[in-house]
JSON list of C-alpha atoms in Angstrom, two decimals:
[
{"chain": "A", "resi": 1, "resn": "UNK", "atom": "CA", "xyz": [97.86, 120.69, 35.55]},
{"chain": "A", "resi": 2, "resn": "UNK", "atom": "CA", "xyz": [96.50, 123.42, 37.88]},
{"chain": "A", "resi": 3, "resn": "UNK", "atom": "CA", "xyz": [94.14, 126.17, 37.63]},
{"chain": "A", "resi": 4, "resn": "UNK", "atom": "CA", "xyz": [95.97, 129.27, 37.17]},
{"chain": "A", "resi": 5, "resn": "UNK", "atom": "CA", "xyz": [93.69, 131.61, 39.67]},
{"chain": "A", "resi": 6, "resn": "UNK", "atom": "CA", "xyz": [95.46, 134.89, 38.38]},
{"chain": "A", "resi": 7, "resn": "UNK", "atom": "CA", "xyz": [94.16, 133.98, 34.62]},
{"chain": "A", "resi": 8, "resn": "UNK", "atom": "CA", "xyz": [91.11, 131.80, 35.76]},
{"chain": "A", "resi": 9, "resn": "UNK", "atom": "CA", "xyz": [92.40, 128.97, 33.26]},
{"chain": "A", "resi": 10, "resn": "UNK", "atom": "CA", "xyz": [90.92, 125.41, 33.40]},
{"chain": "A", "resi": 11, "resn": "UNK", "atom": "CA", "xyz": [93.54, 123.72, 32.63]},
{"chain": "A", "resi": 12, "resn": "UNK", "atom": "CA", "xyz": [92.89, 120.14, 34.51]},
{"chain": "A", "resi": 13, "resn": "UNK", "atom": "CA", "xyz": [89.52, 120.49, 32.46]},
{"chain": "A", "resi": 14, "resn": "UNK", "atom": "CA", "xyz": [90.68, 121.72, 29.24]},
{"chain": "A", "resi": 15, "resn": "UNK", "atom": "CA", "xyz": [93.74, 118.78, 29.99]},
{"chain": "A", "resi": 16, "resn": "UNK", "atom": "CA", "xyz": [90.49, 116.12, 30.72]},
{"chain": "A", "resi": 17, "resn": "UNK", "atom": "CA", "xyz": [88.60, 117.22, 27.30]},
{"chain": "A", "resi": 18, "resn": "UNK", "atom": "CA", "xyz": [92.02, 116.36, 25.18]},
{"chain": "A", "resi": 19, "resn": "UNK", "atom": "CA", "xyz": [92.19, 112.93, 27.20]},
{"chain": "A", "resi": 20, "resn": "UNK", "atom": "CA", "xyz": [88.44, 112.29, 26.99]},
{"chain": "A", "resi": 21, "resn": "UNK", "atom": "CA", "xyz": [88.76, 113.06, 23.11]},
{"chain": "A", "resi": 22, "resn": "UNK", "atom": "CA", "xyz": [91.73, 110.77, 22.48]},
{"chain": "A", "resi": 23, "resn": "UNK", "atom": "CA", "xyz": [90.17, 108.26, 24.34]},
{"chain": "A", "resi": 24, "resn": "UNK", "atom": "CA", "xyz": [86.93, 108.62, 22.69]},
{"chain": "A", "resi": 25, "resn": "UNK", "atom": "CA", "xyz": [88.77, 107.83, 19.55]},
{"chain": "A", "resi": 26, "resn": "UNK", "atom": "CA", "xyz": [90.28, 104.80, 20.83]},
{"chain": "A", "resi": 27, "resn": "UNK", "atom": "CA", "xyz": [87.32, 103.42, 21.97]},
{"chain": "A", "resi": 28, "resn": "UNK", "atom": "CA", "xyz": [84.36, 104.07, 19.31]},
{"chain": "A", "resi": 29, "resn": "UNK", "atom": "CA", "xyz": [84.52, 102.39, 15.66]},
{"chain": "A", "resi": 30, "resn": "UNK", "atom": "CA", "xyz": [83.02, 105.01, 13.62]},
{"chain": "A", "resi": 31, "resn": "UNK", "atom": "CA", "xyz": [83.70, 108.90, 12.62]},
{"chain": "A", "resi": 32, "resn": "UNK", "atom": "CA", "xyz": [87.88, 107.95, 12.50]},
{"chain": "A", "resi": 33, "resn": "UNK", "atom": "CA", "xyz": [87.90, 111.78, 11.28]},
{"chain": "A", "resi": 34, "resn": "UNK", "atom": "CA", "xyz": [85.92, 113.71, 13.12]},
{"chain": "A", "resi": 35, "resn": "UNK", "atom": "CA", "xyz": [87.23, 111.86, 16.23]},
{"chain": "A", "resi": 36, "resn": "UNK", "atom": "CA", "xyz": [91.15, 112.29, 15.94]},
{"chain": "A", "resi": 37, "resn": "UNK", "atom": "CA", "xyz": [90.23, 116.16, 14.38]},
{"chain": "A", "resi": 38, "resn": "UNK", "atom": "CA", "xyz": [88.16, 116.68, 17.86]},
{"chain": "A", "resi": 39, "resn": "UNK", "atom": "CA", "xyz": [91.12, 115.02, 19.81]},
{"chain": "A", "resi": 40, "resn": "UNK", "atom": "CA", "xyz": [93.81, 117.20, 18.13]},
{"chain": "A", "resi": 41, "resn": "UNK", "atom": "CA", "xyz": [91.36, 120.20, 18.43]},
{"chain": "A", "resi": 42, "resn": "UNK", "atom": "CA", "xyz": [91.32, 119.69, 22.09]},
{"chain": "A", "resi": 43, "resn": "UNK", "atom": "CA", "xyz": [94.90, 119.12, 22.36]},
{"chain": "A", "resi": 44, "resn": "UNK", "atom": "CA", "xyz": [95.49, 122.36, 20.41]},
{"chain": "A", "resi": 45, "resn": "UNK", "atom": "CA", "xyz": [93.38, 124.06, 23.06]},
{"chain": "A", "resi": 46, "resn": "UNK", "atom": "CA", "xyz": [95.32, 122.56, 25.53]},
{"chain": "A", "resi": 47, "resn": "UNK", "atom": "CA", "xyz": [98.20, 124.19, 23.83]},
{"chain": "A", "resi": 48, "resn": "UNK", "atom": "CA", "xyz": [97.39, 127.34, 23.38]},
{"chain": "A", "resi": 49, "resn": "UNK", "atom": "CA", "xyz": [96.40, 127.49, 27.38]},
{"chain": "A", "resi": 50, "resn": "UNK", "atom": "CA", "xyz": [99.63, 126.30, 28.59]},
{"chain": "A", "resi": 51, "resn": "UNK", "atom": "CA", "xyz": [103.46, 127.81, 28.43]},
{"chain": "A", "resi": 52, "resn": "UNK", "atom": "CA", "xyz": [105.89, 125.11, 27.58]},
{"chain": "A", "resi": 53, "resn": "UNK", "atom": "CA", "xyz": [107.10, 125.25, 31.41]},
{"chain": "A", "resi": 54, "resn": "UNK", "atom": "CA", "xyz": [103.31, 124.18, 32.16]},
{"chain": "A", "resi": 55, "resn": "UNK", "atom": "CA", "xyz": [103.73, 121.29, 29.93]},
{"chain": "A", "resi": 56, "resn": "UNK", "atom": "CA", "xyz": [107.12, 120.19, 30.92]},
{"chain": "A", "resi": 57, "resn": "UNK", "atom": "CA", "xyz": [105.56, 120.38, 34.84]},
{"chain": "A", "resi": 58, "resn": "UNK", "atom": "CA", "xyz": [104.93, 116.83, 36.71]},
{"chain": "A", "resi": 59, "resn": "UNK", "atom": "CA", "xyz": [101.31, 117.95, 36.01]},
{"chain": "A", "resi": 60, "resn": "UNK", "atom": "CA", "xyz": [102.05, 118.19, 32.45]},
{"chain": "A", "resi": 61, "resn": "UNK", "atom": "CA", "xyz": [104.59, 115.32, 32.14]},
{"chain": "A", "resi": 62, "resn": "UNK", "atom": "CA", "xyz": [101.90, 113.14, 33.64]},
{"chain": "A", "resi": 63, "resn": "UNK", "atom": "CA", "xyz": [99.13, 114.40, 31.04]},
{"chain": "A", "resi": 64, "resn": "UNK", "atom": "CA", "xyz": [102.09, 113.85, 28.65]},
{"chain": "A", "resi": 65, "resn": "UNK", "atom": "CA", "xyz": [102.30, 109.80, 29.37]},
{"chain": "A", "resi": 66, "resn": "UNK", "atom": "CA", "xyz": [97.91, 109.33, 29.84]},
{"chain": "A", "resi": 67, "resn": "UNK", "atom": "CA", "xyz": [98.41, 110.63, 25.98]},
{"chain": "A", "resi": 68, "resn": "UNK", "atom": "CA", "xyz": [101.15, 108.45, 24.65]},
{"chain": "A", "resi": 69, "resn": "UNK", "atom": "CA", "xyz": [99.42, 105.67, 26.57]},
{"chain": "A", "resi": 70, "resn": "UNK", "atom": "CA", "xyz": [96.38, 106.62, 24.38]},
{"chain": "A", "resi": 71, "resn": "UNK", "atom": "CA", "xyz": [98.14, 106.88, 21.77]},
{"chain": "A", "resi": 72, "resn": "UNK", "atom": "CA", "xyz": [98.56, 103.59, 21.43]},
{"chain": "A", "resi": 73, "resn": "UNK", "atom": "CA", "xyz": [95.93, 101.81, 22.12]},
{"chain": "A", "resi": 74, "resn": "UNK", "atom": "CA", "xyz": [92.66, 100.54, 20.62]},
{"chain": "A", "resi": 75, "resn": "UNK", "atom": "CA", "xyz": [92.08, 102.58, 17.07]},
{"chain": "A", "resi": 76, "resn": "UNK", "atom": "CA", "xyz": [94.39, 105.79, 17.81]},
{"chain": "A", "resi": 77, "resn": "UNK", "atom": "CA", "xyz": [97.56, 103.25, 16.07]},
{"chain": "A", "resi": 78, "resn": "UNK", "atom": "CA", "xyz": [95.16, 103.38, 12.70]},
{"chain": "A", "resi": 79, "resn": "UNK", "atom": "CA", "xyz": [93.74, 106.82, 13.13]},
{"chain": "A", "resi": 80, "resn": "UNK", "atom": "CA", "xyz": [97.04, 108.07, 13.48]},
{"chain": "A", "resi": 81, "resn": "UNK", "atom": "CA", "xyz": [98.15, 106.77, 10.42]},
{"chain": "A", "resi": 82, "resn": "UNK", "atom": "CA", "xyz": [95.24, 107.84, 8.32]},
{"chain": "A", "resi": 83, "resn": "UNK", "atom": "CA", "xyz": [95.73, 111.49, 10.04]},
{"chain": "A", "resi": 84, "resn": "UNK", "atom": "CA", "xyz": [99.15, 111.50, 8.28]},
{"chain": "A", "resi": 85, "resn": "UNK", "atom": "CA", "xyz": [97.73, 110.05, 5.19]},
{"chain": "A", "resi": 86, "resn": "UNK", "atom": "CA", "xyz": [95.53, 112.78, 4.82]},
{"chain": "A", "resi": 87, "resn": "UNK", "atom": "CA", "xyz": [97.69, 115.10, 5.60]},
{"chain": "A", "resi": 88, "resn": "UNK", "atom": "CA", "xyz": [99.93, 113.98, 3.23]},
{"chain": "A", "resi": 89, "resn": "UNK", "atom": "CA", "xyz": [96.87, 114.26, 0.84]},
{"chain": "A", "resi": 90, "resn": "UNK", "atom": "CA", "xyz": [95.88, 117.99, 2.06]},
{"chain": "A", "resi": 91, "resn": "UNK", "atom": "CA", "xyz": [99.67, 118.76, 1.19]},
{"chain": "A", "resi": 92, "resn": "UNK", "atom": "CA", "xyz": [99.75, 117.57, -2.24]},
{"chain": "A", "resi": 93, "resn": "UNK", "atom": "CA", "xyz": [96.44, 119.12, -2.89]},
{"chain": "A", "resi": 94, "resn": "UNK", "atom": "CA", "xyz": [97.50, 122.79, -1.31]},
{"chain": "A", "resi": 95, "resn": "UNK", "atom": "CA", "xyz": [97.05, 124.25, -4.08]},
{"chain": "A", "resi": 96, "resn": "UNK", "atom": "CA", "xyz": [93.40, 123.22, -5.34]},
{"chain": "A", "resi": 97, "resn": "UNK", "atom": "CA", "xyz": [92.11, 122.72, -1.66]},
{"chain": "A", "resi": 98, "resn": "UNK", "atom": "CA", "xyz": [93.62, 125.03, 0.81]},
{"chain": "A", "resi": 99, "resn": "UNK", "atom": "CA", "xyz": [97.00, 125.44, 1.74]},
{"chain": "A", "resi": 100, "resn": "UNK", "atom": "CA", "xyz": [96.18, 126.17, 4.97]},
{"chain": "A", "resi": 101, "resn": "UNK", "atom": "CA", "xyz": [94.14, 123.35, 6.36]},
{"chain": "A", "resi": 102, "resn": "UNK", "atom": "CA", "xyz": [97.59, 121.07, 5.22]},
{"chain": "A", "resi": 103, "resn": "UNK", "atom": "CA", "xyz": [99.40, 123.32, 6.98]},
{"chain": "A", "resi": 104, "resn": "UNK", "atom": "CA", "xyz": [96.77, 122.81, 10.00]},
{"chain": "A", "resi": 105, "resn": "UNK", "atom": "CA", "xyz": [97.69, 119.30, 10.07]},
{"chain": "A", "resi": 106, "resn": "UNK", "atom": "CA", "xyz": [101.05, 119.76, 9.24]},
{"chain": "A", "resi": 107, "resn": "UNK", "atom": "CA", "xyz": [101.39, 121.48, 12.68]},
{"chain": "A", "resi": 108, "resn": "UNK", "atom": "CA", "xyz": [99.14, 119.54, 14.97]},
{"chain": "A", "resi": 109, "resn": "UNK", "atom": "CA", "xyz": [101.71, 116.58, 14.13]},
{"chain": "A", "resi": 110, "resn": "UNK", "atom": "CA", "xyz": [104.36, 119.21, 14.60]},
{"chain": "A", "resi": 111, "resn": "UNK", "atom": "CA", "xyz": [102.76, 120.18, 17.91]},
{"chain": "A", "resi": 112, "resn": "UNK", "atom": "CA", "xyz": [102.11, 116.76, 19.35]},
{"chain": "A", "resi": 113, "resn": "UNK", "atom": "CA", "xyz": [105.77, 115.84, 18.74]},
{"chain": "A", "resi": 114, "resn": "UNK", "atom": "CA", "xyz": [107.26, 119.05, 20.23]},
{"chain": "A", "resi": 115, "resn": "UNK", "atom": "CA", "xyz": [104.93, 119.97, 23.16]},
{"chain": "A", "resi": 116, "resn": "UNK", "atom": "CA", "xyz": [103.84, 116.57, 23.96]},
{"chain": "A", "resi": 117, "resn": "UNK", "atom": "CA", "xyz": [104.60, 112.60, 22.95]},
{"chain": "A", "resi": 118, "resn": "UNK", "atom": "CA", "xyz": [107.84, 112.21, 20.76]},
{"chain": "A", "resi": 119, "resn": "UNK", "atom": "CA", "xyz": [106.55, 111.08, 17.62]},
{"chain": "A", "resi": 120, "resn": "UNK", "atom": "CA", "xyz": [108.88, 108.17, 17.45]},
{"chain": "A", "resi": 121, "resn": "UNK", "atom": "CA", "xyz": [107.06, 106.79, 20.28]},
{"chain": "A", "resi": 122, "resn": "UNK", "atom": "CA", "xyz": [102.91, 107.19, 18.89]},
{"chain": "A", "resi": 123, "resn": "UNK", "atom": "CA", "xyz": [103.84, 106.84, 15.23]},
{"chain": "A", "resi": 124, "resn": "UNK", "atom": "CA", "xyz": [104.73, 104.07, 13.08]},
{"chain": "A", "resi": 125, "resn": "UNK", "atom": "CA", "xyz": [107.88, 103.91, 11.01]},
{"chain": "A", "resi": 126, "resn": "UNK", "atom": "CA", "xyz": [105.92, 104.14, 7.76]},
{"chain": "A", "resi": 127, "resn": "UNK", "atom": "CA", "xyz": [104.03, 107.26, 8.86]},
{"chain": "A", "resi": 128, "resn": "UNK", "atom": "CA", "xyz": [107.09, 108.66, 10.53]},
{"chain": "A", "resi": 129, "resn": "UNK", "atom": "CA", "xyz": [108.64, 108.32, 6.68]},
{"chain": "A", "resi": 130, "resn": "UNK", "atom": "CA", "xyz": [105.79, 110.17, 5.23]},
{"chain": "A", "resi": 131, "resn": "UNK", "atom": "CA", "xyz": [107.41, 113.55, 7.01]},
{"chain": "A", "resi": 132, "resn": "UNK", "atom": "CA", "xyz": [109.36, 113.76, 4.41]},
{"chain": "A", "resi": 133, "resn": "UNK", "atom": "CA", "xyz": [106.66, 113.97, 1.63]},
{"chain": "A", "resi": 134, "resn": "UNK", "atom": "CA", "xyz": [104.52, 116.32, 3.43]},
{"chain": "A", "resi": 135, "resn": "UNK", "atom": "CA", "xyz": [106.86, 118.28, 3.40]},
{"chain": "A", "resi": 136, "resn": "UNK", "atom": "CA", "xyz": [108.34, 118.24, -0.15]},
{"chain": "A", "resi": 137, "resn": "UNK", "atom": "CA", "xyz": [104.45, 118.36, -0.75]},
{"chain": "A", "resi": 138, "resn": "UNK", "atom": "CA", "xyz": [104.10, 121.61, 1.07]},
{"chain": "A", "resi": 139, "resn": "UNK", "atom": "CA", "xyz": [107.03, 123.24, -0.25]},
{"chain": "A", "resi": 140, "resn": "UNK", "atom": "CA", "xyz": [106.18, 122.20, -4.49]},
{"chain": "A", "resi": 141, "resn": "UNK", "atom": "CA", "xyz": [102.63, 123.94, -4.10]},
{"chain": "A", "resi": 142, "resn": "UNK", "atom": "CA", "xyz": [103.61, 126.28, -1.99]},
{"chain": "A", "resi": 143, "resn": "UNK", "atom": "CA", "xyz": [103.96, 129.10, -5.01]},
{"chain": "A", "resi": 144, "resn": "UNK", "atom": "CA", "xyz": [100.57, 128.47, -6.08]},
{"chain": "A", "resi": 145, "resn": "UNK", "atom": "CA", "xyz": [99.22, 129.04, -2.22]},
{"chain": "A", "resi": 146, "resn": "UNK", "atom": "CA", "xyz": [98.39, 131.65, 0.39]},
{"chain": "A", "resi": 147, "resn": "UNK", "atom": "CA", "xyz": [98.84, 133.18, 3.23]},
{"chain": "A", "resi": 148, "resn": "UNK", "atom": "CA", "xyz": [99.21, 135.34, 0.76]},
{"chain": "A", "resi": 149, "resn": "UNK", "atom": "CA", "xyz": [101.70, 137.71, 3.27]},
{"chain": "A", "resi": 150, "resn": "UNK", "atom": "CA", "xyz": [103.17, 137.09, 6.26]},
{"chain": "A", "resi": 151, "resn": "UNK", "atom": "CA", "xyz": [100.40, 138.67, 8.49]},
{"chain": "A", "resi": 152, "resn": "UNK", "atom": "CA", "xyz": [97.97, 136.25, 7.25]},
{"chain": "A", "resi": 153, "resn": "UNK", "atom": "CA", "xyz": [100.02, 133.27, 9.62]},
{"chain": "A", "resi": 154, "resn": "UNK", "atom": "CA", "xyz": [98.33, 132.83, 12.78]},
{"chain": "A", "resi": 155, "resn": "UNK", "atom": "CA", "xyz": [99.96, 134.26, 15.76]},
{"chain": "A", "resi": 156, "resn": "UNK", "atom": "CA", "xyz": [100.00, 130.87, 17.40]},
{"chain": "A", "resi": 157, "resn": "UNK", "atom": "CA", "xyz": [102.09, 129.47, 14.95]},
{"chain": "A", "resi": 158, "resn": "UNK", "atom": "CA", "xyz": [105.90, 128.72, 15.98]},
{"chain": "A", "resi": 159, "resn": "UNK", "atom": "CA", "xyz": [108.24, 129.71, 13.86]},
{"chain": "A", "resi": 160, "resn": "UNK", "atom": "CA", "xyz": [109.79, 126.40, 13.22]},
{"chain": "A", "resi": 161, "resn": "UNK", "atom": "CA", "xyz": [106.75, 125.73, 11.32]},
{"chain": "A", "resi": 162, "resn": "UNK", "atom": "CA", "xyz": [108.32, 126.96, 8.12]},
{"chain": "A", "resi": 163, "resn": "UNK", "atom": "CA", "xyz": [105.17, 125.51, 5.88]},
{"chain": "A", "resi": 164, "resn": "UNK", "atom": "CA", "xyz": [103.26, 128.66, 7.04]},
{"chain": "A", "resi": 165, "resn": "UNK", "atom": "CA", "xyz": [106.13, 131.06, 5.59]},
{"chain": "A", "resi": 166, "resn": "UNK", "atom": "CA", "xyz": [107.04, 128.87, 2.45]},
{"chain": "A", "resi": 167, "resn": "UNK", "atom": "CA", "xyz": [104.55, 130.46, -0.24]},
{"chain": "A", "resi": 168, "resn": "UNK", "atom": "CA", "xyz": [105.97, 134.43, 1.26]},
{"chain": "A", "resi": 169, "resn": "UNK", "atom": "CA", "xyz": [109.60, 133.19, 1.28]},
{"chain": "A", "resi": 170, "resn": "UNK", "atom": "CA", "xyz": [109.28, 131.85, -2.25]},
{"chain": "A", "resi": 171, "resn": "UNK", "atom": "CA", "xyz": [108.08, 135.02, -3.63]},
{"chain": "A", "resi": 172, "resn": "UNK", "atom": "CA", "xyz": [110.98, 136.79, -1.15]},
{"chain": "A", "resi": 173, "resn": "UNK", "atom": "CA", "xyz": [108.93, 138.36, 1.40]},
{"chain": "A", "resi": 174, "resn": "UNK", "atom": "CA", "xyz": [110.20, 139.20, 4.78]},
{"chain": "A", "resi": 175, "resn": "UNK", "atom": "CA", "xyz": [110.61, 136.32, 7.54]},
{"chain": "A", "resi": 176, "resn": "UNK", "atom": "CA", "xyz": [108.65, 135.72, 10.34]},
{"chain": "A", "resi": 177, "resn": "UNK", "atom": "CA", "xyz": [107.97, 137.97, 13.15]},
{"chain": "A", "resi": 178, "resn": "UNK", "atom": "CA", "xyz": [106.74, 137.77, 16.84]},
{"chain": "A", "resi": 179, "resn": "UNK", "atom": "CA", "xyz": [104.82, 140.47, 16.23]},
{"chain": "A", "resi": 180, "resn": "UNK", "atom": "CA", "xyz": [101.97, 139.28, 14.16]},
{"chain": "A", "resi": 181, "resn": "UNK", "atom": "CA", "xyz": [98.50, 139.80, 15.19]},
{"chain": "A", "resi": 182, "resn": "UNK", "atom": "CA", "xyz": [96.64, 137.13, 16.49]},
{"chain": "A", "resi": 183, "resn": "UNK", "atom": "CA", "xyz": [94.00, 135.88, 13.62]},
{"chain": "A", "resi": 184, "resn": "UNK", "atom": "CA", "xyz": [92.43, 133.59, 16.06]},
{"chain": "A", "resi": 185, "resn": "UNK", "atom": "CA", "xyz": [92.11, 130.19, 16.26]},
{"chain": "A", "resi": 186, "resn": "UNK", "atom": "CA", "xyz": [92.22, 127.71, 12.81]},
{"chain": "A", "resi": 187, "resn": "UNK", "atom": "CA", "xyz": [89.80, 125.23, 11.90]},
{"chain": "A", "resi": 188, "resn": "UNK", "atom": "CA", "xyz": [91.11, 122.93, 9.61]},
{"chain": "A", "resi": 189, "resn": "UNK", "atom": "CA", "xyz": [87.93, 122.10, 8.06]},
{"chain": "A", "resi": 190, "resn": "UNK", "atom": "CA", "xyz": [86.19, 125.15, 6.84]},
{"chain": "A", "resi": 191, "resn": "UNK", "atom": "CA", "xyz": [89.58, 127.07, 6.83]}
]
């Protein structure tokens, strides 16, 4: 990916941290949390650089195959799985830990599918069934959660990420809108 000169954006290094990160947690045996957090931290920083045209580029489309190829090798098979195990955990526990850090996870998954590596192809069936549970997770504690409006949704979030809206739209506030403010990045952990 090049360097855009008009915006001064990195993006073949912010593009090496998210492969350095991935392949970091393919490599090393320990930390299988804070490794595959970092790696989908980088990737989100990736994301939030890049337009979808960027991504789609040969530059991105090649960035796009050095992650599946990561993907699936050495520990990212099993530390993908336990990334969708816990965030089928965060979802069922929305409501007594933070609806927003399963939503967090909820979208890097979302994000990683969309914008870069079809899931089908990283993923194993039996995480690729869990979808379904995070979801139905997210939605049943959703009443109980915040955002408490719709402003409180990060501006980077798609709309297609309908988890963010659920606990408005159950109490019947207004959709989405593009014209949210930007709340700044989300950190899953302390968030």
């Amino acid at each position: 990916m090049p360097v855009g000169a008009d915006t001064g954006r990195d993006l073949p290094g912010l593009a090496r941290r998210a492969v350095d990160a991935f392949a970091e947690s393919s490599a090393r045996g320990r930390d299988r949390d804070v490794l595959m957090d970092t790696a989908f931290a980088r990737l989100f920083d990736l994301y939030q650089a890049t337009s979808r045209a960027e991504r789609q580029s040969p530059a991105g489309q090649n960035f796009n195959a050095t992650l599946a190829d990561l993907l699936v090798s050495g520990n990212n098979p099993d530390r993908l799985s336990l990334y969708v195990v816990r965030s089928q955990t965060a979802a069922e526990n929305g409501r007594h830990e933070g609806y927003r850090p399963a939503c967090w996870r909820r979208s890097m998954l979302q994000l990683l599918g969309d914008e870069f590596v079809p899931l089908q192809t990283v993923l194993r069936p039996v995480d690729l069934d869990a979808f379904p549970r995070i979801d139905d997770a997210l939605e049943a504690v959703a009443a109980d959660a915040s955002p408490a409006t719709v402003e409180a949704v990060p501006a980077w979030v798609p709309d297609t990420h309908w988890w963010w809206w659920e606990p408005a739209r159950q109490r019947g506030e207004e959709a989405p809108s593009h014209t949210r403010a930007d709340s700044g990045t989300l950190d899953a952990v302390t968030d």
